[in-house]
Amino acid sequence: MASEYHYTYFRVSKTEDLTRSAQRYRGLRLQALKLSPSSFAATYESEALFTDEYWISRLSQPGRETFVCAARPASKPLGDDLEWVAQLTLLGPRTREEFTLPATSGQPEPGLDEEEERWQLLGLYTLSSHRGRGLAKRLCAEAIKYLVQYRSEPRNVNVRLMVKWGMDAAVRLYEQLGFKEVGSCTLAEALIANGEGDLLPEGYEAQEKFCARSGHVMLQCFTRDHV
């Protein structure tokens, strides 16, 4: 039972114990793709083929921050290995151009770079055996804490995420975490915003699957000295 675990929340180091971290990240990511394929644009079959070097580069990539919730059974000593059970990724800071969507999306136009900082949140996932314990909320809080301490200026920070059409439970979860729906996006826009534009096939512009404006754009805004 999840209640029999102690949980730890942290940002994954880009330098310390990177090989081991990459193995754990890969394991949780592949579980997520296998158990909840509709939640992701990528597939288990494609990412299962990635090399160890790929996963290491993914964790150490500049402008990409990974946050994890790790679990330890209460019956085991502190020295035992922790199991990674939830994770999320932040991409940023993003430029005004990278954050801008067409006017038809309904998303507010970003401000100037010197006025606000922008991040894209993606890949939030919790293993089903550990859901219902508030892990996602606390993991998001850890990520926000990192952003508050990232630097002092600009004071205004915007965190955006995109949710596929039909995932109403995910939308409700993000609303509980403080995000507000501010517009709609296409699958192509979501993939590009999430740094996964390489998944777009040739000629995607003519395919309704990628160009239908049906996804949810959600935003959380805060001021560094008022969190």
PDB file of C-alpha atoms in Angstrom:
ATOM      1  CA  MET A   1       0.000   0.000   0.000  1.00  0.00           C
ATOM      2  CA  ALA A   2       1.179   3.539  -0.772  1.00  0.00           C
ATOM      3  CA  SER A   3       0.575   4.511   2.868  1.00  0.00           C
ATOM      4  CA  GLU A   4       3.433   2.195   3.839  1.00  0.00           C
ATOM      5  CA  TYR A   5       5.978   4.353   1.996  1.00  0.00           C
ATOM      6  CA  HIS A   6       8.055   7.389   2.819  1.00  0.00           C
ATOM      7  CA  TYR A   7       8.376   9.855  -0.071  1.00  0.00           C
ATOM      8  CA  THR A   8      11.202  12.177  -1.081  1.00  0.00           C
ATOM      9  CA  TYR A   9      10.972  14.973  -3.689  1.00  0.00           C
ATOM     10  CA  PHE A  10      13.973  16.380  -5.514  1.00  0.00           C
ATOM     11  CA  ARG A  11      15.431  17.829  -8.700  1.00  0.00           C
ATOM     12  CA  VAL A  12      17.644  15.350 -10.552  1.00  0.00           C
ATOM     13  CA  SER A  13      21.291  16.427 -10.703  1.00  0.00           C
ATOM     14  CA  LYS A  14      22.795  16.886 -14.162  1.00  0.00           C
ATOM     15  CA  THR A  15      26.216  15.685 -12.956  1.00  0.00           C
ATOM     16  CA  GLU A  16      26.017  13.446  -9.868  1.00  0.00           C
ATOM     17  CA  ASP A  17      25.356   9.697 -10.307  1.00  0.00           C
ATOM     18  CA  LEU A  18      24.016  10.479 -13.767  1.00  0.00           C
ATOM     19  CA  THR A  19      24.212   6.935 -15.152  1.00  0.00           C
ATOM     20  CA  ARG A  20      22.146   5.521 -12.290  1.00  0.00           C
ATOM     21  CA  SER A  21      19.669   8.387 -12.496  1.00  0.00           C
ATOM     22  CA  ALA A  22      19.264   7.820 -16.231  1.00  0.00           C
ATOM     23  CA  GLN A  23      18.479   4.139 -15.632  1.00  0.00           C
ATOM     24  CA  ARG A  24      15.801   5.021 -13.098  1.00  0.00           C
ATOM     25  CA  TYR A  25      14.386   7.752 -15.307  1.00  0.00           C
ATOM     26  CA  ARG A  26      14.225   5.355 -18.240  1.00  0.00           C
ATOM     27  CA  GLY A  27      12.455   2.730 -16.144  1.00  0.00           C
ATOM     28  CA  LEU A  28       9.731   5.089 -14.952  1.00  0.00           C
ATOM     29  CA  ARG A  29       9.316   6.722 -18.353  1.00  0.00           C
ATOM     30  CA  LEU A  30       8.862   3.366 -20.099  1.00  0.00           C
ATOM     31  CA  GLN A  31       6.377   2.232 -17.451  1.00  0.00           C
ATOM     32  CA  ALA A  32       4.397   5.416 -18.065  1.00  0.00           C
ATOM     33  CA  LEU A  33       4.381   4.871 -21.835  1.00  0.00           C
ATOM     34  CA  LYS A  34       3.325   1.239 -21.450  1.00  0.00           C
ATOM     35  CA  LEU A  35       0.626   1.748 -18.811  1.00  0.00           C
ATOM     36  CA  SER A  36      -0.791   5.100 -19.997  1.00  0.00           C
ATOM     37  CA  PRO A  37      -0.079   5.293 -23.744  1.00  0.00           C
ATOM     38  CA  SER A  38      -2.921   7.734 -24.434  1.00  0.00           C
ATOM     39  CA  SER A  39      -1.288  10.321 -22.164  1.00  0.00           C
ATOM     40  CA  PHE A  40       1.791  10.718 -24.353  1.00  0.00           C
ATOM     41  CA  ALA A  41       2.628  11.480 -27.968  1.00  0.00           C
ATOM     42  CA  ALA A  42       5.690   9.221 -27.844  1.00  0.00           C
ATOM     43  CA  THR A  43       5.322   5.430 -27.776  1.00  0.00           C
ATOM     44  CA  TYR A  44       6.821   2.682 -25.657  1.00  0.00           C
ATOM     45  CA  GLU A  45       8.031   0.881 -28.785  1.00  0.00           C
ATOM     46  CA  SER A  46      10.056   3.870 -29.977  1.00  0.00           C
ATOM     47  CA  GLU A  47      11.586   4.918 -26.645  1.00  0.00           C
ATOM     48  CA  ALA A  48      12.430   1.366 -25.575  1.00  0.00           C
ATOM     49  CA  LEU A  49      15.016   1.410 -28.381  1.00  0.00           C
ATOM     50  CA  PHE A  50      16.847   4.484 -27.078  1.00  0.00           C
ATOM     51  CA  THR A  51      20.418   3.953 -25.890  1.00  0.00           C
ATOM     52  CA  ASP A  52      21.772   4.633 -22.395  1.00  0.00           C
ATOM     53  CA  GLU A  53      23.598   7.634 -23.831  1.00  0.00           C
ATOM     54  CA  TYR A  54      20.289   9.089 -25.003  1.00  0.00           C
ATOM     55  CA  TRP A  55      18.736   8.914 -21.535  1.00  0.00           C
ATOM     56  CA  ILE A  56      21.836  10.461 -19.977  1.00  0.00           C
ATOM     57  CA  SER A  57      21.736  13.314 -22.484  1.00  0.00           C
ATOM     58  CA  ARG A  58      18.053  13.829 -21.789  1.00  0.00           C
ATOM     59  CA  LEU A  59      18.690  14.351 -18.087  1.00  0.00           C
ATOM     60  CA  SER A  60      21.752  16.553 -18.587  1.00  0.00           C
ATOM     61  CA  GLN A  61      20.371  18.689 -21.428  1.00  0.00           C
ATOM     62  CA  PRO A  62      20.620  22.455 -20.797  1.00  0.00           C
ATOM     63  CA  GLY A  63      17.242  24.097 -20.355  1.00  0.00           C
ATOM     64  CA  ARG A  64      15.650  20.853 -19.173  1.00  0.00           C
ATOM     65  CA  GLU A  65      15.013  20.150 -15.481  1.00  0.00           C
ATOM     66  CA  THR A  66      13.653  16.843 -14.173  1.00  0.00           C
ATOM     67  CA  PHE A  67      11.913  16.446 -10.819  1.00  0.00           C
ATOM     68  CA  VAL A  68      11.215  13.134  -9.135  1.00  0.00           C
ATOM     69  CA  CYS A  69       9.281  11.650  -6.251  1.00  0.00           C
ATOM     70  CA  ALA A  70      11.057   8.592  -4.861  1.00  0.00           C
ATOM     71  CA  ALA A  71       9.518   6.039  -2.499  1.00  0.00           C
ATOM     72  CA  ARG A  72      11.043   3.931   0.243  1.00  0.00           C
ATOM     73  CA  PRO A  73       9.031   1.224   2.017  1.00  0.00           C
ATOM     74  CA  ALA A  74       8.649   2.209   5.657  1.00  0.00           C
ATOM     75  CA  SER A  75       9.911  -1.228   6.661  1.00  0.00           C
ATOM     76  CA  LYS A  76      13.285  -0.742   4.943  1.00  0.00           C
ATOM     77  CA  PRO A  77      16.310   1.175   6.297  1.00  0.00           C
ATOM     78  CA  LEU A  78      17.311   4.593   4.989  1.00  0.00           C
ATOM     79  CA  GLY A  79      20.292   3.215   3.086  1.00  0.00           C
ATOM     80  CA  ASP A  80      18.170   1.135   0.724  1.00  0.00           C
ATOM     81  CA  ASP A  81      17.616   2.181  -2.894  1.00  0.00           C
ATOM     82  CA  LEU A  82      14.617   4.413  -3.549  1.00  0.00           C
ATOM     83  CA  GLU A  83      12.073   3.615  -6.242  1.00  0.00           C
ATOM     84  CA  TRP A  84      11.197   6.480  -8.570  1.00  0.00           C
ATOM     85  CA  VAL A  85       7.387   6.624  -8.634  1.00  0.00           C
ATOM     86  CA  ALA A  86       6.544  10.069 -10.076  1.00  0.00           C
ATOM     87  CA  GLN A  87       8.272  12.626 -12.249  1.00  0.00           C
ATOM     88  CA  LEU A  88       7.814  15.815 -14.228  1.00  0.00           C
ATOM     89  CA  THR A  89       9.955  17.935 -16.534  1.00  0.00           C
ATOM     90  CA  LEU A  90      10.376  21.679 -16.956  1.00  0.00           C
ATOM     91  CA  LEU A  91      11.729  23.253 -20.144  1.00  0.00           C
ATOM     92  CA  GLY A  92      13.019  26.782 -19.898  1.00  0.00           C
ATOM     93  CA  PRO A  93      13.373  29.580 -19.615  1.00  0.00           C
ATOM     94  CA  ARG A  94      11.548  29.842 -22.962  1.00  0.00           C
ATOM     95  CA  THR A  95      11.791  32.873 -25.199  1.00  0.00           C
ATOM     96  CA  ARG A  96       8.783  35.009 -26.044  1.00  0.00           C
ATOM     97  CA  GLU A  97       8.836  33.547 -29.549  1.00  0.00           C
ATOM     98  CA  GLU A  98       8.926  29.960 -28.264  1.00  0.00           C
ATOM     99  CA  PHE A  99       5.982  30.651 -25.955  1.00  0.00           C
ATOM    100  CA  THR A 100       3.789  32.421 -28.515  1.00  0.00           C
ATOM    101  CA  LEU A 101       0.799  30.630 -30.070  1.00  0.00           C
ATOM    102  CA  PRO A 102      -1.468  31.834 -32.903  1.00  0.00           C
ATOM    103  CA  ALA A 103      -4.192  34.293 -31.895  1.00  0.00           C
ATOM    104  CA  THR A 104      -6.786  31.611 -32.680  1.00  0.00           C
ATOM    105  CA  SER A 105      -5.496  29.625 -29.703  1.00  0.00           C
ATOM    106  CA  GLY A 106      -6.903  32.141 -27.247  1.00  0.00           C
ATOM    107  CA  GLN A 107      -3.699  32.065 -25.196  1.00  0.00           C
ATOM    108  CA  PRO A 108      -2.737  35.533 -23.929  1.00  0.00           C
ATOM    109  CA  GLU A 109       0.177  37.062 -25.793  1.00  0.00           C
ATOM    110  CA  PRO A 110       3.417  36.707 -23.793  1.00  0.00           C
ATOM    111  CA  GLY A 111       5.004  39.816 -22.340  1.00  0.00           C
ATOM    112  CA  LEU A 112       8.527  41.037 -22.960  1.00  0.00           C
ATOM    113  CA  ASP A 113      11.457  38.824 -21.945  1.00  0.00           C
ATOM    114  CA  GLU A 114      12.639  41.336 -19.357  1.00  0.00           C
ATOM    115  CA  GLU A 115       9.154  41.390 -17.787  1.00  0.00           C
ATOM    116  CA  GLU A 116       8.462  37.681 -17.361  1.00  0.00           C
ATOM    117  CA  GLU A 117      10.086  34.262 -17.318  1.00  0.00           C
ATOM    118  CA  ARG A 118       8.410  31.316 -19.048  1.00  0.00           C
ATOM    119  CA  TRP A 119       8.598  27.553 -18.548  1.00  0.00           C
ATOM    120  CA  GLN A 120       6.878  24.584 -20.157  1.00  0.00           C
ATOM    121  CA  LEU A 121       5.802  21.742 -17.856  1.00  0.00           C
ATOM    122  CA  LEU A 122       5.434  18.256 -19.292  1.00  0.00           C
ATOM    123  CA  GLY A 123       5.593  14.571 -18.507  1.00  0.00           C
ATOM    124  CA  LEU A 124       3.885  14.661 -15.099  1.00  0.00           C
ATOM    125  CA  TYR A 125       3.209  11.040 -14.230  1.00  0.00           C
ATOM    126  CA  THR A 126       2.620   9.005 -11.078  1.00  0.00           C
ATOM    127  CA  LEU A 127       2.615   5.211 -10.949  1.00  0.00           C
ATOM    128  CA  SER A 128      -0.939   3.970 -10.386  1.00  0.00           C
ATOM    129  CA  SER A 129       0.090   2.127  -7.215  1.00  0.00           C
ATOM    130  CA  HIS A 130       1.060   5.458  -5.630  1.00  0.00           C
ATOM    131  CA  ARG A 131      -1.808   7.664  -6.795  1.00  0.00           C
ATOM    132  CA  GLY A 132      -4.292   9.317  -4.482  1.00  0.00           C
ATOM    133  CA  ARG A 133      -1.600  10.412  -2.025  1.00  0.00           C
ATOM    134  CA  GLY A 134      -1.023  13.955  -3.250  1.00  0.00           C
ATOM    135  CA  LEU A 135       2.331  13.149  -4.847  1.00  0.00           C
ATOM    136  CA  ALA A 136       1.646  15.211  -7.984  1.00  0.00           C
ATOM    137  CA  LYS A 137       0.787  18.273  -5.906  1.00  0.00           C
ATOM    138  CA  ARG A 138       3.944  18.003  -3.817  1.00  0.00           C
ATOM    139  CA  LEU A 139       6.094  17.297  -6.861  1.00  0.00           C
ATOM    140  CA  CYS A 140       4.738  20.402  -8.584  1.00  0.00           C
ATOM    141  CA  ALA A 141       5.426  22.358  -5.401  1.00  0.00           C
ATOM    142  CA  GLU A 142       9.050  21.179  -5.539  1.00  0.00           C
ATOM    143  CA  ALA A 143       9.314  22.375  -9.144  1.00  0.00           C
ATOM    144  CA  ILE A 144       7.784  25.766  -8.295  1.00  0.00           C
ATOM    145  CA  LYS A 145      10.177  26.094  -5.358  1.00  0.00           C
ATOM    146  CA  TYR A 146      13.069  25.564  -7.780  1.00  0.00           C
ATOM    147  CA  LEU A 147      11.722  28.268 -10.101  1.00  0.00           C
ATOM    148  CA  VAL A 148      11.346  30.720  -7.220  1.00  0.00           C
ATOM    149  CA  GLN A 149      15.008  30.206  -6.305  1.00  0.00           C
ATOM    150  CA  TYR A 150      16.267  29.972  -9.904  1.00  0.00           C
ATOM    151  CA  ARG A 151      17.021  33.704 -10.031  1.00  0.00           C
ATOM    152  CA  SER A 152      15.586  36.936  -8.645  1.00  0.00           C
ATOM    153  CA  GLU A 153      14.593  38.632 -11.924  1.00  0.00           C
ATOM    154  CA  PRO A 154      12.268  38.797 -13.692  1.00  0.00           C
ATOM    155  CA  ARG A 155       9.830  38.589 -10.795  1.00  0.00           C
ATOM    156  CA  ASN A 156       6.908  37.322 -12.891  1.00  0.00           C
ATOM    157  CA  VAL A 157       6.975  33.629 -13.843  1.00  0.00           C
ATOM    158  CA  ASN A 158       4.565  31.798 -16.164  1.00  0.00           C
ATOM    159  CA  VAL A 159       4.408  27.997 -16.227  1.00  0.00           C
ATOM    160  CA  ARG A 160       2.462  26.463 -19.108  1.00  0.00           C
ATOM    161  CA  LEU A 161       1.336  22.938 -19.919  1.00  0.00           C
ATOM    162  CA  MET A 162      -0.760  21.348 -22.640  1.00  0.00           C
ATOM    163  CA  VAL A 163      -3.268  18.521 -22.243  1.00  0.00           C
ATOM    164  CA  LYS A 164      -4.623  16.282 -25.000  1.00  0.00           C
ATOM    165  CA  TRP A 165      -8.315  16.437 -25.830  1.00  0.00           C
ATOM    166  CA  GLY A 166     -10.478  14.033 -23.847  1.00  0.00           C
ATOM    167  CA  MET A 167      -8.232  13.906 -20.782  1.00  0.00           C
ATOM    168  CA  ASP A 168     -10.698  15.642 -18.480  1.00  0.00           C
ATOM    169  CA  ALA A 169      -9.297  13.994 -15.351  1.00  0.00           C
ATOM    170  CA  ALA A 170      -5.877  15.483 -16.114  1.00  0.00           C
ATOM    171  CA  VAL A 171      -7.420  18.930 -16.613  1.00  0.00           C
ATOM    172  CA  ARG A 172      -9.151  18.679 -13.230  1.00  0.00           C
ATOM    173  CA  LEU A 173      -5.902  17.584 -11.590  1.00  0.00           C
ATOM    174  CA  TYR A 174      -4.005  20.548 -13.007  1.00  0.00           C
ATOM    175  CA  GLU A 175      -6.780  22.910 -11.915  1.00  0.00           C
ATOM    176  CA  GLN A 176      -6.344  21.573  -8.379  1.00  0.00           C
ATOM    177  CA  LEU A 177      -2.622  22.300  -8.729  1.00  0.00           C
ATOM    178  CA  GLY A 178      -3.306  25.958  -9.516  1.00  0.00           C
ATOM    179  CA  PHE A 179      -3.343  25.954 -13.331  1.00  0.00           C
ATOM    180  CA  LYS A 180      -6.050  27.758 -15.307  1.00  0.00           C
ATOM    181  CA  GLU A 181      -7.218  26.953 -18.814  1.00  0.00           C
ATOM    182  CA  VAL A 182      -6.342  29.887 -21.070  1.00  0.00           C
ATOM    183  CA  GLY A 183      -6.724  28.546 -24.598  1.00  0.00           C
ATOM    184  CA  SER A 184      -6.486  25.621 -26.985  1.00  0.00           C
ATOM    185  CA  CYS A 185      -3.668  24.039 -28.980  1.00  0.00           C
ATOM    186  CA  THR A 186      -3.048  21.611 -31.794  1.00  0.00           C
ATOM    187  CA  LEU A 187      -1.095  18.401 -31.315  1.00  0.00           C
ATOM    188  CA  ALA A 188       1.671  19.851 -33.480  1.00  0.00           C
ATOM    189  CA  GLU A 189       1.921  22.948 -31.283  1.00  0.00           C
ATOM    190  CA  ALA A 190       2.031  20.790 -28.149  1.00  0.00           C
ATOM    191  CA  LEU A 191       4.796  18.577 -29.519  1.00  0.00           C
ATOM    192  CA  ILE A 192       6.902  21.572 -30.524  1.00  0.00           C
ATOM    193  CA  ALA A 193       6.319  23.316 -27.177  1.00  0.00           C
ATOM    194  CA  ASN A 194       7.325  20.133 -25.336  1.00  0.00           C
ATOM    195  CA  GLY A 195      10.561  19.811 -27.295  1.00  0.00           C
ATOM    196  CA  GLU A 196       9.254  16.819 -29.249  1.00  0.00           C
ATOM    197  CA  GLY A 197       8.905  18.377 -32.664  1.00  0.00           C
ATOM    198  CA  ASP A 198      11.011  15.540 -34.073  1.00  0.00           C
ATOM    199  CA  LEU A 199       7.969  13.272 -33.615  1.00  0.00           C
ATOM    200  CA  LEU A 200       6.051  15.195 -36.274  1.00  0.00           C
ATOM    201  CA  PRO A 201       5.862  13.265 -39.563  1.00  0.00           C
ATOM    202  CA  GLU A 202       6.606  14.796 -42.926  1.00  0.00           C
ATOM    203  CA  GLY A 203       3.557  16.585 -44.269  1.00  0.00           C
ATOM    204  CA  TYR A 204       1.863  16.810 -40.867  1.00  0.00           C
ATOM    205  CA  GLU A 205       0.479  20.243 -41.808  1.00  0.00           C
ATOM    206  CA  ALA A 206      -2.119  18.510 -43.993  1.00  0.00           C
ATOM    207  CA  GLN A 207      -3.204  15.996 -41.326  1.00  0.00           C
ATOM    208  CA  GLU A 208      -6.167  16.892 -39.124  1.00  0.00           C
ATOM    209  CA  LYS A 209      -4.755  14.807 -36.263  1.00  0.00           C
ATOM    210  CA  PHE A 210      -1.916  17.285 -35.871  1.00  0.00           C
ATOM    211  CA  CYS A 211      -3.731  20.494 -36.814  1.00  0.00           C
ATOM    212  CA  ALA A 212      -7.106  20.253 -35.040  1.00  0.00           C
ATOM    213  CA  ARG A 213      -7.247  22.835 -32.252  1.00  0.00           C
ATOM    214  CA  SER A 214      -8.607  20.525 -29.562  1.00  0.00           C
ATOM    215  CA  GLY A 215      -5.976  20.394 -26.806  1.00  0.00           C
ATOM    216  CA  HIS A 216      -6.079  22.383 -23.574  1.00  0.00           C
ATOM    217  CA  VAL A 217      -3.567  25.152 -22.838  1.00  0.00           C
ATOM    218  CA  MET A 218      -3.185  25.736 -19.096  1.00  0.00           C
ATOM    219  CA  LEU A 219      -1.151  28.388 -17.320  1.00  0.00           C
ATOM    220  CA  GLN A 220      -0.002  29.130 -13.787  1.00  0.00           C
ATOM    221  CA  CYS A 221       1.414  32.585 -13.090  1.00  0.00           C
ATOM    222  CA  PHE A 222       3.170  33.699  -9.936  1.00  0.00           C
ATOM    223  CA  THR A 223       5.450  36.423  -8.630  1.00  0.00           C
ATOM    224  CA  ARG A 224       8.696  35.290  -7.030  1.00  0.00           C
ATOM    225  CA  ASP A 225       8.264  37.348  -3.872  1.00  0.00           C
ATOM    226  CA  HIS A 226       4.627  36.283  -3.356  1.00  0.00           C
ATOM    227  CA  VAL A 227       4.828  32.465  -3.381  1.00  0.00           C
TER     228      VAL A 227
END
